[in-house]
């Protein structure tokens, strides 16, 4: 959180959470923000996005790309995109529900499990760099088991649903105050209105 990255948002997700903020991507009608691109085109855009601000001298660091969704695990060319990004010196992170094990070759794996939905978590815990739970009105913290809390302590984020609405921010805070192994996060790009 708080470092510059290129954000690659993919279309479509089979999980279908009620609180999804990209629910338009489930539709058979491809939403306006989606462009169909080959892996080479995706990577060319990522390079452009990274280097434009660099030429203005805004920051100097290794390039990072975050592949998110929807659910990036369903993209058939995911591995090709990851490999091409690596070829151009990017480190690559993924944000996934854990719907499929796509962790090979990735430099950072953020998993946001959806415990109430009945799909099998396919990513072993030792492959996960951080966990993120979306805190909704009916979120039950007991889904974060003692085993998970111990294994992933300090790497478990609670993130408020609903565009950071104050009630859910407070709920995250209250849960985290009961257990120092948990952290509170927010969707910073929404606060900054980054599209
Ligand atoms: Fe939306 Fe993520 Fe749920 Fe998929 S897993 S429906 S992208 S919130």
Short mmCIF file of N, CA and C and ligand atoms in Angstrom, two decimals:
data_model
loop_
_atom_site.label_atom_id
_atom_site.label_comp_id
_atom_site.label_asym_id
_atom_site.label_seq_id
_atom_site.Cartn_x
_atom_site.Cartn_y
_atom_site.Cartn_z
N UNK A 1 0.85 -1.19 0.00
CA UNK A 1 0.00 0.00 0.00
C UNK A 1 0.88 1.24 0.00
N UNK A 2 0.57 2.17 -0.90
CA UNK A 2 1.27 3.44 -0.89
C UNK A 2 2.48 3.53 -1.80
N UNK A 3 2.81 2.45 -2.52
CA UNK A 3 3.90 2.55 -3.48
C UNK A 3 3.32 2.53 -4.90
N UNK A 4 4.03 3.15 -5.87
CA UNK A 4 3.48 3.17 -7.22
C UNK A 4 3.54 1.79 -7.87
N UNK A 5 2.45 1.42 -8.51
CA UNK A 5 2.38 0.16 -9.26
C UNK A 5 1.54 0.41 -10.52
N UNK A 6 1.77 -0.44 -11.50
CA UNK A 6 0.86 -0.47 -12.64
C UNK A 6 -0.23 -1.48 -12.30
N UNK A 7 -1.46 -1.07 -12.46
CA UNK A 7 -2.59 -1.91 -12.08
C UNK A 7 -3.19 -2.50 -13.36
N UNK A 8 -3.20 -3.81 -13.47
CA UNK A 8 -3.79 -4.47 -14.65
C UNK A 8 -5.07 -5.15 -14.20
N UNK A 9 -6.21 -4.61 -14.63
CA UNK A 9 -7.49 -5.15 -14.18
C UNK A 9 -8.07 -6.05 -15.25
N UNK A 10 -8.36 -7.31 -14.87
CA UNK A 10 -8.88 -8.28 -15.84
C UNK A 10 -10.40 -8.41 -15.69
N UNK A 11 -11.00 -8.92 -16.75
CA UNK A 11 -12.46 -8.97 -16.81
C UNK A 11 -13.00 -10.36 -16.41
N UNK A 12 -14.10 -10.37 -15.66
CA UNK A 12 -14.81 -11.62 -15.38
C UNK A 12 -14.42 -12.26 -14.07
N UNK A 13 -15.42 -12.86 -13.40
CA UNK A 13 -15.15 -13.59 -12.17
C UNK A 13 -16.29 -14.59 -11.93
N UNK A 14 -15.95 -15.85 -11.66
CA UNK A 14 -17.00 -16.84 -11.42
C UNK A 14 -17.50 -16.85 -9.98
N UNK A 15 -16.88 -16.08 -9.08
CA UNK A 15 -17.21 -16.19 -7.65
C UNK A 15 -18.50 -15.44 -7.31
N UNK A 16 -18.66 -14.26 -7.89
CA UNK A 16 -19.91 -13.50 -7.80
C UNK A 16 -20.34 -13.13 -6.37
N UNK A 17 -19.51 -12.35 -5.71
CA UNK A 17 -19.85 -11.86 -4.37
C UNK A 17 -20.92 -10.76 -4.47
N UNK A 18 -21.79 -10.68 -3.47
CA UNK A 18 -22.85 -9.66 -3.51
C UNK A 18 -22.27 -8.26 -3.42
N UNK A 19 -21.09 -8.12 -2.81
CA UNK A 19 -20.51 -6.79 -2.58
C UNK A 19 -19.47 -6.41 -3.63
N UNK A 20 -19.39 -7.18 -4.71
CA UNK A 20 -18.31 -6.96 -5.70
C UNK A 20 -18.37 -5.54 -6.28
N UNK A 21 -17.19 -4.88 -6.35
CA UNK A 21 -17.18 -3.54 -6.94
C UNK A 21 -16.87 -3.57 -8.43
N UNK A 22 -16.69 -4.77 -8.99
CA UNK A 22 -16.52 -4.86 -10.45
C UNK A 22 -17.55 -5.84 -11.00
N UNK A 23 -18.76 -5.82 -10.44
CA UNK A 23 -19.78 -6.79 -10.83
C UNK A 23 -20.17 -6.65 -12.31
N UNK A 24 -19.93 -5.47 -12.88
CA UNK A 24 -20.25 -5.33 -14.31
C UNK A 24 -19.40 -6.27 -15.16
N UNK A 25 -18.30 -6.75 -14.59
CA UNK A 25 -17.43 -7.63 -15.37
C UNK A 25 -17.95 -9.06 -15.45
N UNK A 26 -19.03 -9.39 -14.71
CA UNK A 26 -19.56 -10.76 -14.83
C UNK A 26 -20.44 -10.91 -16.06
N UNK A 27 -20.90 -9.78 -16.58
CA UNK A 27 -21.90 -9.81 -17.63
C UNK A 27 -21.34 -10.41 -18.92
N UNK A 28 -22.24 -11.00 -19.71
CA UNK A 28 -21.78 -11.49 -21.02
C UNK A 28 -21.50 -10.31 -21.94
N UNK A 29 -22.18 -9.18 -21.66
CA UNK A 29 -21.89 -7.98 -22.45
C UNK A 29 -20.63 -7.36 -21.86
N UNK A 30 -19.59 -7.34 -22.63
CA UNK A 30 -18.32 -6.85 -22.11
C UNK A 30 -18.45 -5.37 -21.76
N UNK A 31 -18.11 -4.97 -20.51
CA UNK A 31 -18.25 -3.57 -20.13
C UNK A 31 -17.31 -2.65 -20.90
N UNK A 32 -17.68 -1.36 -20.87
CA UNK A 32 -16.96 -0.38 -21.70
C UNK A 32 -15.47 -0.28 -21.35
N UNK A 33 -15.14 -0.51 -20.07
CA UNK A 33 -13.74 -0.31 -19.66
C UNK A 33 -12.82 -1.44 -20.12
N UNK A 34 -13.40 -2.50 -20.70
CA UNK A 34 -12.59 -3.66 -21.08
C UNK A 34 -12.10 -3.53 -22.51
N UNK A 35 -10.78 -3.77 -22.67
CA UNK A 35 -10.22 -3.86 -24.02
C UNK A 35 -9.67 -5.28 -24.17
N UNK A 36 -10.00 -5.93 -25.28
CA UNK A 36 -9.40 -7.25 -25.52
C UNK A 36 -8.00 -7.04 -26.06
N UNK A 37 -7.02 -7.62 -25.35
CA UNK A 37 -5.64 -7.40 -25.75
C UNK A 37 -4.83 -8.67 -25.66
N UNK A 38 -3.81 -8.78 -26.48
CA UNK A 38 -2.88 -9.91 -26.41
C UNK A 38 -1.92 -9.65 -25.23
N UNK A 39 -1.22 -10.70 -24.77
CA UNK A 39 -0.22 -10.47 -23.72
C UNK A 39 0.78 -9.39 -24.08
N UNK A 40 1.23 -9.35 -25.35
CA UNK A 40 2.20 -8.32 -25.75
C UNK A 40 1.60 -6.92 -25.62
N UNK A 41 0.33 -6.79 -25.97
CA UNK A 41 -0.31 -5.46 -25.87
C UNK A 41 -0.45 -5.04 -24.40
N UNK A 42 -0.83 -5.99 -23.56
CA UNK A 42 -0.97 -5.68 -22.13
C UNK A 42 0.36 -5.18 -21.58
N UNK A 43 1.42 -5.91 -21.95
CA UNK A 43 2.74 -5.56 -21.40
C UNK A 43 3.22 -4.23 -21.97
N UNK A 44 2.94 -3.98 -23.25
CA UNK A 44 3.34 -2.69 -23.85
C UNK A 44 2.65 -1.54 -23.11
N UNK A 45 1.39 -1.72 -22.76
CA UNK A 45 0.68 -0.65 -22.02
C UNK A 45 1.26 -0.48 -20.62
N UNK A 46 1.59 -1.63 -20.00
CA UNK A 46 2.17 -1.56 -18.65
C UNK A 46 3.49 -0.78 -18.68
N UNK A 47 4.30 -1.06 -19.69
CA UNK A 47 5.60 -0.36 -19.80
C UNK A 47 5.36 1.13 -19.98
N UNK A 48 4.39 1.47 -20.83
CA UNK A 48 4.08 2.88 -21.08
C UNK A 48 3.61 3.56 -19.78
N UNK A 49 2.71 2.88 -19.09
CA UNK A 49 2.19 3.46 -17.83
C UNK A 49 3.29 3.68 -16.82
N UNK A 50 4.23 2.73 -16.77
CA UNK A 50 5.30 2.86 -15.78
C UNK A 50 6.25 3.98 -16.16
N UNK A 51 6.63 4.04 -17.45
CA UNK A 51 7.70 4.95 -17.82
C UNK A 51 7.25 6.39 -18.00
N UNK A 52 5.98 6.63 -18.27
CA UNK A 52 5.56 8.03 -18.44
C UNK A 52 5.85 8.87 -17.20
N UNK A 53 5.39 8.45 -16.01
CA UNK A 53 5.74 9.24 -14.83
C UNK A 53 7.24 9.21 -14.53
N UNK A 54 7.91 8.07 -14.84
CA UNK A 54 9.35 7.98 -14.58
C UNK A 54 10.09 9.09 -15.30
N UNK A 55 9.67 9.38 -16.57
CA UNK A 55 10.40 10.39 -17.32
C UNK A 55 10.22 11.76 -16.70
N UNK A 56 9.18 11.91 -15.89
CA UNK A 56 9.03 13.19 -15.20
C UNK A 56 9.80 13.19 -13.88
N UNK A 57 10.56 12.13 -13.63
CA UNK A 57 11.39 12.09 -12.43
C UNK A 57 10.60 11.97 -11.14
N UNK A 58 9.41 11.37 -11.19
CA UNK A 58 8.58 11.31 -9.99
C UNK A 58 9.07 10.26 -9.00
N UNK A 59 9.53 9.12 -9.49
CA UNK A 59 10.01 8.11 -8.57
C UNK A 59 11.02 7.20 -9.26
N UNK A 60 11.87 6.61 -8.45
CA UNK A 60 12.89 5.72 -9.01
C UNK A 60 12.89 4.44 -8.19
N UNK A 61 12.38 3.38 -8.77
CA UNK A 61 12.34 2.09 -8.10
C UNK A 61 12.09 1.03 -9.14
N UNK A 62 12.23 -0.24 -8.75
CA UNK A 62 11.92 -1.32 -9.68
C UNK A 62 10.45 -1.27 -10.03
N UNK A 63 10.12 -1.53 -11.30
CA UNK A 63 8.71 -1.50 -11.66
C UNK A 63 7.93 -2.67 -11.07
N UNK A 64 6.74 -2.37 -10.64
CA UNK A 64 5.83 -3.38 -10.12
C UNK A 64 4.53 -3.34 -10.91
N UNK A 65 3.98 -4.51 -11.18
CA UNK A 65 2.63 -4.58 -11.76
C UNK A 65 1.78 -5.45 -10.85
N UNK A 66 0.55 -5.02 -10.62
CA UNK A 66 -0.42 -5.82 -9.86
C UNK A 66 -1.50 -6.27 -10.83
N UNK A 67 -1.69 -7.58 -10.91
CA UNK A 67 -2.76 -8.10 -11.78
C UNK A 67 -3.94 -8.44 -10.88
N UNK A 68 -5.08 -7.81 -11.18
CA UNK A 68 -6.25 -7.98 -10.35
C UNK A 68 -7.47 -8.20 -11.23
N UNK A 69 -8.67 -8.17 -10.63
CA UNK A 69 -9.86 -8.47 -11.43
C UNK A 69 -11.02 -7.58 -11.06
N UNK A 70 -12.14 -8.29 -11.21
CA UNK A 70 -12.44 -9.68 -11.55
C UNK A 70 -11.50 -10.69 -10.88
N UNK A 71 -11.44 -11.83 -11.51
CA UNK A 71 -10.58 -12.91 -11.01
C UNK A 71 -9.53 -13.23 -12.07
N UNK A 72 -8.28 -12.76 -11.85
CA UNK A 72 -7.26 -12.97 -12.88
C UNK A 72 -6.95 -14.43 -13.15
N UNK A 73 -7.25 -15.31 -12.18
CA UNK A 73 -6.90 -16.73 -12.35
C UNK A 73 -7.64 -17.37 -13.53
N UNK A 74 -8.71 -16.76 -14.00
CA UNK A 74 -9.46 -17.38 -15.11
C UNK A 74 -8.93 -16.95 -16.47
N UNK A 75 -7.94 -16.08 -16.49
CA UNK A 75 -7.41 -15.60 -17.78
C UNK A 75 -6.45 -16.61 -18.37
N UNK A 76 -6.74 -17.07 -19.56
CA UNK A 76 -5.93 -18.16 -20.12
C UNK A 76 -4.48 -17.71 -20.41
N UNK A 77 -4.27 -16.42 -20.63
CA UNK A 77 -2.92 -15.95 -20.95
C UNK A 77 -2.18 -15.37 -19.74
N UNK A 78 -2.68 -15.66 -18.55
CA UNK A 78 -2.08 -15.06 -17.36
C UNK A 78 -0.57 -15.33 -17.28
N UNK A 79 -0.19 -16.60 -17.47
CA UNK A 79 1.23 -16.93 -17.32
C UNK A 79 2.08 -16.21 -18.37
N UNK A 80 1.53 -16.09 -19.58
CA UNK A 80 2.29 -15.40 -20.63
C UNK A 80 2.52 -13.94 -20.24
N UNK A 81 1.48 -13.30 -19.69
CA UNK A 81 1.62 -11.89 -19.29
C UNK A 81 2.67 -11.77 -18.18
N UNK A 82 2.60 -12.70 -17.21
CA UNK A 82 3.56 -12.65 -16.10
C UNK A 82 4.99 -12.82 -16.63
N UNK A 83 5.17 -13.79 -17.52
CA UNK A 83 6.52 -14.02 -18.07
C UNK A 83 7.02 -12.81 -18.84
N UNK A 84 6.13 -12.21 -19.65
CA UNK A 84 6.56 -11.04 -20.45
C UNK A 84 6.90 -9.86 -19.53
N UNK A 85 6.09 -9.69 -18.48
CA UNK A 85 6.39 -8.60 -17.54
C UNK A 85 7.75 -8.82 -16.89
N UNK A 86 8.03 -10.06 -16.51
CA UNK A 86 9.34 -10.36 -15.94
C UNK A 86 10.46 -10.07 -16.94
N UNK A 87 10.22 -10.42 -18.21
CA UNK A 87 11.25 -10.16 -19.23
C UNK A 87 11.62 -8.68 -19.28
N UNK A 88 10.64 -7.82 -18.97
CA UNK A 88 10.90 -6.37 -19.02
C UNK A 88 11.25 -5.81 -17.64
N UNK A 89 11.58 -6.69 -16.69
CA UNK A 89 12.11 -6.23 -15.40
C UNK A 89 11.07 -5.93 -14.35
N UNK A 90 9.80 -6.21 -14.65
CA UNK A 90 8.76 -5.98 -13.64
C UNK A 90 8.79 -7.07 -12.58
N UNK A 91 8.44 -6.70 -11.36
CA UNK A 91 8.01 -7.67 -10.38
C UNK A 91 6.49 -7.71 -10.47
N UNK A 92 5.93 -8.89 -10.24
CA UNK A 92 4.51 -9.06 -10.52
C UNK A 92 3.78 -9.60 -9.29
N UNK A 93 2.72 -8.90 -8.93
CA UNK A 93 1.85 -9.34 -7.84
C UNK A 93 0.48 -9.71 -8.41
N UNK A 94 -0.22 -10.56 -7.68
CA UNK A 94 -1.58 -10.90 -8.09
C UNK A 94 -2.51 -10.70 -6.91
N UNK A 95 -3.74 -10.29 -7.22
CA UNK A 95 -4.82 -10.27 -6.22
C UNK A 95 -5.86 -11.26 -6.69
N UNK A 96 -6.14 -12.26 -5.89
CA UNK A 96 -7.03 -13.33 -6.33
C UNK A 96 -7.89 -13.81 -5.17
N UNK A 97 -9.00 -14.43 -5.53
CA UNK A 97 -9.86 -15.03 -4.50
C UNK A 97 -9.33 -16.39 -4.05
N UNK A 98 -8.33 -16.91 -4.74
CA UNK A 98 -7.83 -18.26 -4.46
C UNK A 98 -8.60 -19.33 -5.21
N UNK A 99 -9.32 -18.90 -6.22
CA UNK A 99 -10.18 -19.79 -7.00
C UNK A 99 -9.36 -20.86 -7.74
N UNK A 100 -8.15 -20.51 -8.12
CA UNK A 100 -7.25 -21.47 -8.80
C UNK A 100 -5.84 -21.17 -8.35
N UNK A 101 -4.98 -22.17 -8.37
CA UNK A 101 -3.60 -21.95 -7.94
C UNK A 101 -2.78 -21.41 -9.11
N UNK A 102 -2.55 -20.11 -9.06
CA UNK A 102 -1.81 -19.48 -10.16
C UNK A 102 -0.53 -18.84 -9.63
N UNK A 103 0.00 -19.40 -8.55
CA UNK A 103 1.06 -18.68 -7.84
C UNK A 103 2.45 -18.87 -8.45
N UNK A 104 2.59 -19.85 -9.36
CA UNK A 104 3.91 -20.06 -9.93
C UNK A 104 4.42 -18.78 -10.59
N UNK A 105 5.67 -18.47 -10.41
CA UNK A 105 6.35 -17.34 -11.05
C UNK A 105 6.00 -15.97 -10.44
N UNK A 106 5.04 -15.91 -9.54
CA UNK A 106 4.63 -14.59 -9.05
C UNK A 106 5.52 -14.13 -7.89
N UNK A 107 5.69 -12.81 -7.79
CA UNK A 107 6.56 -12.27 -6.76
C UNK A 107 5.79 -11.91 -5.49
N UNK A 108 4.48 -11.76 -5.62
CA UNK A 108 3.67 -11.42 -4.45
C UNK A 108 2.26 -11.93 -4.68
N UNK A 109 1.74 -12.68 -3.69
CA UNK A 109 0.41 -13.27 -3.85
C UNK A 109 -0.49 -12.74 -2.73
N UNK A 110 -1.48 -11.94 -3.12
CA UNK A 110 -2.47 -11.44 -2.16
C UNK A 110 -3.77 -12.21 -2.41
N UNK A 111 -4.25 -12.88 -1.38
CA UNK A 111 -5.47 -13.69 -1.53
C UNK A 111 -6.58 -13.07 -0.70
N UNK A 112 -7.72 -12.91 -1.34
CA UNK A 112 -8.90 -12.40 -0.64
C UNK A 112 -9.96 -13.51 -0.64
N UNK A 113 -9.94 -14.34 0.40
CA UNK A 113 -10.88 -15.47 0.42
C UNK A 113 -12.31 -14.97 0.61
N UNK A 114 -13.22 -15.70 0.05
CA UNK A 114 -14.64 -15.36 0.22
C UNK A 114 -15.29 -16.55 0.92
N UNK A 115 -15.21 -16.58 2.28
CA UNK A 115 -15.54 -17.80 3.02
C UNK A 115 -16.97 -18.26 2.87
N UNK A 116 -17.91 -17.34 2.60
CA UNK A 116 -19.30 -17.77 2.53
C UNK A 116 -19.66 -18.37 1.19
N UNK A 117 -18.79 -18.24 0.23
CA UNK A 117 -19.09 -18.76 -1.10
C UNK A 117 -18.45 -20.13 -1.23
N UNK A 118 -19.13 -21.00 -1.90
CA UNK A 118 -18.69 -22.39 -1.86
C UNK A 118 -17.78 -22.72 -3.04
N UNK A 119 -16.57 -22.26 -2.92
CA UNK A 119 -15.55 -22.72 -3.86
C UNK A 119 -14.36 -23.17 -3.03
N UNK A 120 -13.56 -24.03 -3.61
CA UNK A 120 -12.44 -24.58 -2.85
C UNK A 120 -11.25 -23.62 -2.91
N UNK A 121 -10.66 -23.34 -1.76
CA UNK A 121 -9.45 -22.51 -1.76
C UNK A 121 -8.30 -23.33 -2.33
N UNK A 122 -7.77 -22.88 -3.45
CA UNK A 122 -6.79 -23.70 -4.18
C UNK A 122 -5.34 -23.30 -3.93
N UNK A 123 -5.13 -22.24 -3.16
CA UNK A 123 -3.74 -21.80 -2.95
C UNK A 123 -3.30 -22.19 -1.55
N UNK A 124 -2.22 -22.99 -1.44
CA UNK A 124 -1.76 -23.38 -0.11
C UNK A 124 -1.29 -22.16 0.68
N UNK A 125 -1.48 -22.21 1.99
CA UNK A 125 -1.19 -21.03 2.82
C UNK A 125 0.29 -20.62 2.73
N UNK A 126 1.16 -21.60 2.51
CA UNK A 126 2.59 -21.21 2.46
C UNK A 126 2.97 -20.52 1.15
N UNK A 127 2.02 -20.41 0.23
CA UNK A 127 2.28 -19.67 -1.01
C UNK A 127 1.71 -18.25 -0.96
N UNK A 128 1.06 -17.91 0.16
CA UNK A 128 0.36 -16.62 0.25
C UNK A 128 1.22 -15.60 0.99
N UNK A 129 1.37 -14.40 0.41
CA UNK A 129 2.12 -13.34 1.08
C UNK A 129 1.23 -12.51 1.99
N UNK A 130 -0.02 -12.32 1.59
CA UNK A 130 -0.95 -11.60 2.48
C UNK A 130 -2.37 -12.04 2.19
N UNK A 131 -3.19 -11.93 3.23
CA UNK A 131 -4.61 -12.27 3.12
C UNK A 131 -5.42 -11.01 3.32
N UNK A 132 -6.51 -10.90 2.57
CA UNK A 132 -7.37 -9.72 2.75
C UNK A 132 -8.81 -10.20 2.87
N UNK A 133 -9.44 -9.81 3.97
CA UNK A 133 -10.86 -10.15 4.16
C UNK A 133 -11.69 -8.89 3.97
N UNK A 134 -12.68 -8.98 3.11
CA UNK A 134 -13.59 -7.84 2.92
C UNK A 134 -14.63 -7.89 4.05
N UNK A 135 -14.71 -6.79 4.80
CA UNK A 135 -15.60 -6.76 5.97
C UNK A 135 -16.93 -6.12 5.56
N UNK A 136 -17.93 -6.97 5.54
CA UNK A 136 -19.29 -6.54 5.20
C UNK A 136 -20.11 -6.51 6.49
N UNK A 137 -21.37 -6.06 6.37
CA UNK A 137 -22.22 -6.01 7.56
C UNK A 137 -22.32 -7.36 8.24
N UNK A 138 -22.40 -8.43 7.43
CA UNK A 138 -22.57 -9.76 8.02
C UNK A 138 -21.25 -10.53 8.14
N UNK A 139 -20.13 -9.82 8.07
CA UNK A 139 -18.84 -10.51 8.19
C UNK A 139 -18.69 -11.12 9.58
N UNK A 140 -18.30 -12.38 9.61
CA UNK A 140 -18.13 -13.08 10.89
C UNK A 140 -16.64 -13.40 11.04
N UNK A 141 -16.00 -12.76 12.03
CA UNK A 141 -14.55 -12.88 12.14
C UNK A 141 -14.07 -14.30 12.46
N UNK A 142 -15.01 -15.19 12.86
CA UNK A 142 -14.58 -16.55 13.17
C UNK A 142 -14.11 -17.31 11.91
N UNK A 143 -14.38 -16.74 10.72
CA UNK A 143 -13.85 -17.39 9.50
C UNK A 143 -12.33 -17.31 9.47
N UNK A 144 -11.77 -16.36 10.22
CA UNK A 144 -10.29 -16.31 10.30
C UNK A 144 -9.90 -17.19 11.48
N UNK A 145 -9.57 -18.41 11.19
CA UNK A 145 -9.34 -19.39 12.25
C UNK A 145 -8.03 -19.09 13.00
N UNK A 146 -7.88 -19.71 14.15
CA UNK A 146 -6.65 -19.55 14.94
C UNK A 146 -5.43 -19.98 14.12
N UNK A 147 -5.61 -21.06 13.37
CA UNK A 147 -4.49 -21.56 12.55
C UNK A 147 -4.05 -20.48 11.55
N UNK A 148 -5.05 -19.86 10.89
CA UNK A 148 -4.73 -18.81 9.91
C UNK A 148 -4.09 -17.61 10.62
N UNK A 149 -4.66 -17.22 11.75
CA UNK A 149 -4.14 -16.05 12.47
C UNK A 149 -2.68 -16.26 12.89
N UNK A 150 -2.37 -17.48 13.32
CA UNK A 150 -0.99 -17.75 13.76
C UNK A 150 -0.04 -17.84 12.57
N UNK A 151 -0.48 -18.54 11.56
CA UNK A 151 0.39 -18.75 10.39
C UNK A 151 0.67 -17.45 9.65
N UNK A 152 -0.35 -16.56 9.57
CA UNK A 152 -0.24 -15.36 8.72
C UNK A 152 -0.19 -14.08 9.55
N UNK A 153 0.16 -14.18 10.80
CA UNK A 153 0.03 -12.99 11.68
C UNK A 153 0.79 -11.78 11.12
N UNK A 154 0.13 -10.63 11.20
CA UNK A 154 0.72 -9.40 10.66
C UNK A 154 0.52 -9.26 9.16
N UNK A 155 0.01 -10.30 8.53
CA UNK A 155 -0.19 -10.26 7.07
C UNK A 155 -1.65 -10.49 6.73
N UNK A 156 -2.52 -10.21 7.68
CA UNK A 156 -3.96 -10.39 7.46
C UNK A 156 -4.62 -9.02 7.52
N UNK A 157 -5.20 -8.62 6.39
CA UNK A 157 -5.82 -7.30 6.31
C UNK A 157 -7.33 -7.43 6.39
N UNK A 158 -7.93 -6.51 7.10
CA UNK A 158 -9.39 -6.35 7.10
C UNK A 158 -9.68 -5.11 6.28
N UNK A 159 -10.52 -5.25 5.29
CA UNK A 159 -10.78 -4.12 4.41
C UNK A 159 -12.28 -3.83 4.33
N UNK A 160 -12.67 -2.59 4.59
CA UNK A 160 -14.11 -2.30 4.61
C UNK A 160 -14.76 -2.41 3.24
N UNK A 161 -15.93 -3.02 3.23
CA UNK A 161 -16.75 -3.08 2.02
C UNK A 161 -17.42 -1.72 1.81
N UNK A 162 -17.89 -1.50 0.61
CA UNK A 162 -18.77 -0.36 0.34
C UNK A 162 -18.05 0.96 0.27
N UNK A 163 -16.97 1.01 -0.49
CA UNK A 163 -16.27 2.29 -0.67
C UNK A 163 -15.87 2.93 0.66
N UNK A 164 -15.33 2.13 1.52
CA UNK A 164 -14.79 2.63 2.79
C UNK A 164 -15.85 3.35 3.64
N UNK A 165 -17.08 2.88 3.64
CA UNK A 165 -18.10 3.58 4.42
C UNK A 165 -17.77 3.48 5.92
N UNK A 166 -18.06 4.57 6.67
CA UNK A 166 -17.58 4.67 8.05
C UNK A 166 -17.97 3.49 8.93
N UNK A 167 -19.18 2.95 8.76
CA UNK A 167 -19.60 1.83 9.63
C UNK A 167 -18.69 0.62 9.46
N UNK A 168 -18.30 0.35 8.22
CA UNK A 168 -17.46 -0.82 7.98
C UNK A 168 -16.01 -0.54 8.39
N UNK A 169 -15.58 0.71 8.25
CA UNK A 169 -14.24 1.07 8.73
C UNK A 169 -14.18 0.83 10.24
N UNK A 170 -15.23 1.25 10.95
CA UNK A 170 -15.29 1.07 12.41
C UNK A 170 -15.30 -0.42 12.76
N UNK A 171 -16.04 -1.20 11.97
CA UNK A 171 -16.10 -2.63 12.25
C UNK A 171 -14.70 -3.27 12.10
N UNK A 172 -13.99 -2.88 11.04
CA UNK A 172 -12.62 -3.39 10.86
C UNK A 172 -11.77 -3.03 12.08
N UNK A 173 -11.85 -1.78 12.49
CA UNK A 173 -11.07 -1.29 13.63
C UNK A 173 -11.39 -2.11 14.89
N UNK A 174 -12.68 -2.31 15.14
CA UNK A 174 -13.08 -3.03 16.35
C UNK A 174 -12.55 -4.47 16.35
N UNK A 175 -12.62 -5.11 15.18
CA UNK A 175 -12.14 -6.50 15.10
C UNK A 175 -10.62 -6.54 15.32
N UNK A 176 -9.91 -5.58 14.66
CA UNK A 176 -8.45 -5.58 14.76
C UNK A 176 -7.99 -5.24 16.18
N UNK A 177 -8.76 -4.42 16.90
CA UNK A 177 -8.38 -4.07 18.26
C UNK A 177 -8.43 -5.28 19.20
N UNK A 178 -9.18 -6.29 18.79
CA UNK A 178 -9.27 -7.50 19.63
C UNK A 178 -8.13 -8.48 19.34
N UNK A 179 -7.37 -8.24 18.27
CA UNK A 179 -6.35 -9.22 17.90
C UNK A 179 -5.22 -8.52 17.15
N UNK A 180 -4.05 -8.38 17.78
CA UNK A 180 -2.95 -7.67 17.12
C UNK A 180 -2.38 -8.40 15.90
N UNK A 181 -2.85 -9.62 15.65
CA UNK A 181 -2.36 -10.32 14.44
C UNK A 181 -3.07 -9.81 13.18
N UNK A 182 -4.11 -9.00 13.36
CA UNK A 182 -4.89 -8.48 12.23
C UNK A 182 -4.57 -7.01 11.99
N UNK A 183 -4.70 -6.57 10.76
CA UNK A 183 -4.46 -5.16 10.42
C UNK A 183 -5.66 -4.58 9.69
N UNK A 184 -5.82 -3.27 9.79
CA UNK A 184 -6.89 -2.59 9.05
C UNK A 184 -6.31 -1.97 7.78
N UNK A 185 -7.00 -2.13 6.68
CA UNK A 185 -6.59 -1.49 5.43
C UNK A 185 -7.77 -0.79 4.79
N UNK A 186 -7.47 -0.04 3.76
CA UNK A 186 -8.54 0.61 3.00
C UNK A 186 -8.16 0.54 1.52
N UNK A 187 -9.13 0.81 0.65
CA UNK A 187 -8.84 0.86 -0.77
C UNK A 187 -8.41 2.28 -1.11
N UNK A 188 -7.08 2.48 -1.07
CA UNK A 188 -6.59 3.85 -1.24
C UNK A 188 -6.94 4.43 -2.60
N UNK A 189 -6.98 3.58 -3.64
CA UNK A 189 -7.25 4.14 -4.97
C UNK A 189 -8.66 4.76 -5.03
N UNK A 190 -9.56 4.27 -4.15
CA UNK A 190 -10.90 4.88 -4.15
C UNK A 190 -10.88 6.24 -3.47
N UNK A 191 -10.12 6.34 -2.39
CA UNK A 191 -10.02 7.62 -1.71
C UNK A 191 -9.40 8.68 -2.64
N UNK A 192 -8.38 8.24 -3.38
CA UNK A 192 -7.69 9.18 -4.28
C UNK A 192 -8.39 9.30 -5.64
N UNK A 193 -9.47 8.52 -5.80
CA UNK A 193 -10.24 8.54 -7.04
C UNK A 193 -9.37 8.23 -8.25
N UNK A 194 -8.47 7.23 -8.08
CA UNK A 194 -7.65 6.78 -9.21
C UNK A 194 -8.47 5.81 -10.02
N UNK A 195 -8.57 6.05 -11.31
CA UNK A 195 -9.34 5.15 -12.19
C UNK A 195 -8.39 4.27 -12.95
FE1 LIG B 1 -15.85 -9.53 -7.23
FE2 LIG B 1 -13.57 -10.40 -6.09
FE3 LIG B 1 -15.91 -11.50 -5.42
FE4 LIG B 1 -14.90 -11.96 -7.83
S1 LIG B 1 -14.00 -12.59 -5.85
S2 LIG B 1 -17.02 -11.44 -7.37
S3 LIG B 1 -13.93 -9.97 -8.27
S4 LIG B 1 -15.27 -9.37 -5.04
#
